[in-house]
Structures are given as C-alpha cells and as structure tokens.
PDB file of C-alpha atoms in Angstrom:
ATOM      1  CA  UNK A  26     -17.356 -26.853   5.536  1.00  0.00           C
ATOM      2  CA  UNK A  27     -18.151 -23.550   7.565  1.00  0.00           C
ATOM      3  CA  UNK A  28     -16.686 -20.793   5.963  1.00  0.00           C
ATOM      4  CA  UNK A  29     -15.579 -17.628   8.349  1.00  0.00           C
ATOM      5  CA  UNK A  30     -13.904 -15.442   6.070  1.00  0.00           C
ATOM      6  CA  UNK A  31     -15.376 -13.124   4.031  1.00  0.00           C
ATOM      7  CA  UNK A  32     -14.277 -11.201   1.133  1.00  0.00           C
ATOM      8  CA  UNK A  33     -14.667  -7.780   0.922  1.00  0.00           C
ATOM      9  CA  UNK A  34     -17.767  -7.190  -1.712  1.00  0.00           C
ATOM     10  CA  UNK A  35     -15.754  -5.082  -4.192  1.00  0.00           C
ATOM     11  CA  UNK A  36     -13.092  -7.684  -4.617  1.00  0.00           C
ATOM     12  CA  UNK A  37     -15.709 -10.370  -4.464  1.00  0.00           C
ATOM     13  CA  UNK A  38     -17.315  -9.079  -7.299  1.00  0.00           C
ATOM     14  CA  UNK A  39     -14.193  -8.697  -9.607  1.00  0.00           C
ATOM     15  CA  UNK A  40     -13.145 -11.973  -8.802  1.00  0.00           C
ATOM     16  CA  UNK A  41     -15.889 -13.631  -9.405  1.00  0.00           C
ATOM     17  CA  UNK A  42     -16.690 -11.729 -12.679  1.00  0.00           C
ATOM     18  CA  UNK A  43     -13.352 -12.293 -13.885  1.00  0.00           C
ATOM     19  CA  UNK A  44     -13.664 -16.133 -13.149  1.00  0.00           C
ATOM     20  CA  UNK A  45     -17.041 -16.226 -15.470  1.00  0.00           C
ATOM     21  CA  UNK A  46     -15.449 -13.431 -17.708  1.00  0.00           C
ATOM     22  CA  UNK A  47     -14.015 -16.632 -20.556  1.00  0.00           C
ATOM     23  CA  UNK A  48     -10.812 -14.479 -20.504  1.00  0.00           C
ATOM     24  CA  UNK A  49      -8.941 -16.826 -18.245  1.00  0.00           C
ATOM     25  CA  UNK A  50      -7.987 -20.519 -19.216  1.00  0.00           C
ATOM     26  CA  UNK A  51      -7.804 -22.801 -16.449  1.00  0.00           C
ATOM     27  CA  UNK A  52      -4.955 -24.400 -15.527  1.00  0.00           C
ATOM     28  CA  UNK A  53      -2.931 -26.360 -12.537  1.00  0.00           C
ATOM     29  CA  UNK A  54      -0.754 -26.344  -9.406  1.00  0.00           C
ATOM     30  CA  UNK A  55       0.777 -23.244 -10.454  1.00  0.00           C
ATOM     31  CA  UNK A  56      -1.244 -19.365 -10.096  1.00  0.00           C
ATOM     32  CA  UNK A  57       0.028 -18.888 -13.887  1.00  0.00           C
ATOM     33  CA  UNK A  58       1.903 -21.179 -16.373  1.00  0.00           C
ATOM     34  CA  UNK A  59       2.718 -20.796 -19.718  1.00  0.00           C
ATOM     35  CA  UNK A  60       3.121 -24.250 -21.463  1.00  0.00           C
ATOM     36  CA  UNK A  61       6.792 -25.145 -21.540  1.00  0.00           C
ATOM     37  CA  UNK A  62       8.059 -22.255 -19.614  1.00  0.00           C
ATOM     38  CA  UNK A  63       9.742 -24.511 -16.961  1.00  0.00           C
ATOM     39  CA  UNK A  64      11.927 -26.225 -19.664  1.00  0.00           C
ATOM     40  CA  UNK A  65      14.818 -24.320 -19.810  1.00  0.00           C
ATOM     41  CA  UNK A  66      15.524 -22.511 -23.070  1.00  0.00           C
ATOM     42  CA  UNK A  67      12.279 -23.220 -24.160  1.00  0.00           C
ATOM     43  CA  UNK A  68       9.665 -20.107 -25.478  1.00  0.00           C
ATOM     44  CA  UNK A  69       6.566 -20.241 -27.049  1.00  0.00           C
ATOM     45  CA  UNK A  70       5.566 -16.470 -28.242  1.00  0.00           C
ATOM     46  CA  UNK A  71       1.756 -18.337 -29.095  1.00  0.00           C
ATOM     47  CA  UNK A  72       1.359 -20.183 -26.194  1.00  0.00           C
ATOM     48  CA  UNK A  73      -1.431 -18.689 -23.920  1.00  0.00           C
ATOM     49  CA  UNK A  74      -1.351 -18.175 -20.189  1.00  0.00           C
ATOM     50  CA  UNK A  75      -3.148 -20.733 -17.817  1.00  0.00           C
ATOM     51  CA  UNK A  76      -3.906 -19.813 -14.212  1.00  0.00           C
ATOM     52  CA  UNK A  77      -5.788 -21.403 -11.143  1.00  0.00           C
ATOM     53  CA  UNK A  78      -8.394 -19.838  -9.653  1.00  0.00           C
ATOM     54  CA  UNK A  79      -6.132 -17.869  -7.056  1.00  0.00           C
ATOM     55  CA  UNK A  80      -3.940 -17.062  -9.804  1.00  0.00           C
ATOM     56  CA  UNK A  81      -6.824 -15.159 -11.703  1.00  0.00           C
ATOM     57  CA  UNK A  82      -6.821 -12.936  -8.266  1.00  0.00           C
ATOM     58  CA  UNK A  83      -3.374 -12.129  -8.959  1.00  0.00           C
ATOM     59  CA  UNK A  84      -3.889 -11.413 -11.995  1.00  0.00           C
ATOM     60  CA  UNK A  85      -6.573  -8.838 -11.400  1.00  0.00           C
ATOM     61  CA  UNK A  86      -4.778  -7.087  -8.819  1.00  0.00           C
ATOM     62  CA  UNK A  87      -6.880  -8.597  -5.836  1.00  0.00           C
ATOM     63  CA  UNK A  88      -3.970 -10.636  -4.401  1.00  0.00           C
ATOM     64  CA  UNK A  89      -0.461 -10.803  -4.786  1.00  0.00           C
ATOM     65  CA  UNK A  90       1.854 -14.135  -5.451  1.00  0.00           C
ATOM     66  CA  UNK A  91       4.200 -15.278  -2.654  1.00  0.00           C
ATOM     67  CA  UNK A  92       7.491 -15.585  -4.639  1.00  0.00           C
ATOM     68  CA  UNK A  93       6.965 -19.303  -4.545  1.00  0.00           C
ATOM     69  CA  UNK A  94       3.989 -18.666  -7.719  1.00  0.00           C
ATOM     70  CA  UNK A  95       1.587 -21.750  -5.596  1.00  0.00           C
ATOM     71  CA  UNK A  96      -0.274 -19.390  -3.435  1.00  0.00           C
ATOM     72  CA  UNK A  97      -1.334 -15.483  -3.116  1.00  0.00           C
ATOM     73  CA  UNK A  98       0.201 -14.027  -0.006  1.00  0.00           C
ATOM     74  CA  UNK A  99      -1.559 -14.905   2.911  1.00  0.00           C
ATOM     75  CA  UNK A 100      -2.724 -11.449   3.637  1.00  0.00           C
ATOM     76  CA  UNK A 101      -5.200 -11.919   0.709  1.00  0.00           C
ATOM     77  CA  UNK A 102      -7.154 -14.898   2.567  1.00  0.00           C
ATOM     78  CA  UNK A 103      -6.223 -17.400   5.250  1.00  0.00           C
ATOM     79  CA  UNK A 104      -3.658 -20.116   3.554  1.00  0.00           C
ATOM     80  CA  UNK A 105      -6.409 -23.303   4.743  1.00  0.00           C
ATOM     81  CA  UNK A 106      -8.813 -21.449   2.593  1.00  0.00           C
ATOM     82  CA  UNK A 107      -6.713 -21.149  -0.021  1.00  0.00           C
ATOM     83  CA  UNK A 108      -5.306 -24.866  -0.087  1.00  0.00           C
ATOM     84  CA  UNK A 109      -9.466 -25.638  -0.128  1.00  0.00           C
ATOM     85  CA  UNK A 110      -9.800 -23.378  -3.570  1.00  0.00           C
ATOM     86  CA  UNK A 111      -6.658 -24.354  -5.264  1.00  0.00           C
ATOM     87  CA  UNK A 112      -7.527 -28.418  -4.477  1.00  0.00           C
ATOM     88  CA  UNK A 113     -11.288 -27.685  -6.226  1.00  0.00           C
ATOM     89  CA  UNK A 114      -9.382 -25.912  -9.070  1.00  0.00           C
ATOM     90  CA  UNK A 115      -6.778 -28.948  -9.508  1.00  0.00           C
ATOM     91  CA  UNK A 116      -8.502 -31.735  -8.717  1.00  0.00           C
ATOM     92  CA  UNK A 117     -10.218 -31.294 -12.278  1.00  0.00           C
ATOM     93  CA  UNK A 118     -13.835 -31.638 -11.166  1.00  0.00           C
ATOM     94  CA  UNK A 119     -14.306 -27.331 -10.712  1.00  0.00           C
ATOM     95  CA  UNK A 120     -14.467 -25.124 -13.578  1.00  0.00           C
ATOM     96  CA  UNK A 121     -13.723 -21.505 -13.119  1.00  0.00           C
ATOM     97  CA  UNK A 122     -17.581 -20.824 -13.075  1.00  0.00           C
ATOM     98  CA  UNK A 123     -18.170 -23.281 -10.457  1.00  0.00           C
ATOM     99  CA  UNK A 124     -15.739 -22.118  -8.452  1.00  0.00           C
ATOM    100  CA  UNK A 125     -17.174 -18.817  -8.766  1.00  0.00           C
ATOM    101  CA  UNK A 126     -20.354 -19.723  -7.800  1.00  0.00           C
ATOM    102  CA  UNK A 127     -18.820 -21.504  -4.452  1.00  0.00           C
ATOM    103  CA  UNK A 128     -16.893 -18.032  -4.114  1.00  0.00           C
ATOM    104  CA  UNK A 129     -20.699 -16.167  -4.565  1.00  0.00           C
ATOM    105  CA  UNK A 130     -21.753 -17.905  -1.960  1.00  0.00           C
ATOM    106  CA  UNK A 131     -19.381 -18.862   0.881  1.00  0.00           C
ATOM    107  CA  UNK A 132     -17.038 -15.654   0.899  1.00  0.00           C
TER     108      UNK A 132
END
C-alpha cells in the first residue's frame, strides 16, 4: 500500500510515543470505551479506559472525535487512511507498538 500522507513530525512523534508509552490499553471499534458504559445504568468507577489506535490521538490532543466516537475528524488524516489503521487495530493481529512502528514508517 503506497502511503501519500504524511504526518506532521511533531505530532508523529507524540503519537507514536504515546502508542509505545504502556499508558494506553488497547481496545476495539470504538476511539475509547469503558467496559459496560453502553449498558444503560450501568458504571464501573474501576473499570479502565480502552482506546484504538486513533482514539489514543484523541486522546493526546492530536485529533479530535467526530461526534459519532468511530473516527477522528477527517481533518486529522484522510478517512481511507484511517479505516486502514483502525482495521490493523481491530482485526486483533496489531498491537499498539506495531502499529506504531507502521506509523514510524509510512506517515
């Protein structure tokens, strides 16, 4: 796959140091879940945060989430690009540090 976008170095960086940071637990199809949240009347003060890869960008302050909480608004990278990073973060294959290391060196 030929990559044309680049990230800007700075944000590069943080994202990628965040994603090898250990701070962040990877999780699925959402940018950030908390386990049991969508149940309704539901609320776990111990459960910890999970987030995708994009999420982890939102979290930082490198993206924003479209309202929808899937993707980070499409200003932050082209939405193809970010379908290809959230399927290598869901499909279960990817850790965060793998992804990072795809991030190092395509963006």
């Amino acid at each position: 796959m030929t990559i044309e976008f680049k990230l800007p170095k700075a944000k590069k960086t943080k994202w990628v140091k965040a994603l090898r940071s250990g701070k962040y637990t990877q999780g699925k199809k959402k940018l950030k879940r908390v386990m049991g949240s969508d149940i309704p009347g539901f609320y776990n003060k111990l459960a910890k945060p999970e987030f995708c890869c994009l999420g982890v960008a939102c979290d930082i302050g490198i993206a924003k989430p479209k309202s929808d909480g899937y993707y980070a608004q499409e200003t932050f990278m082209p939405g193809d690009l970010q379908q290809t990073l959230a399927n290598m973060n869901d499909s279960g294959k990817w850790s965060f540090k793998s992804i990072a290391k795809w991030i190092e060196e395509n963006l």
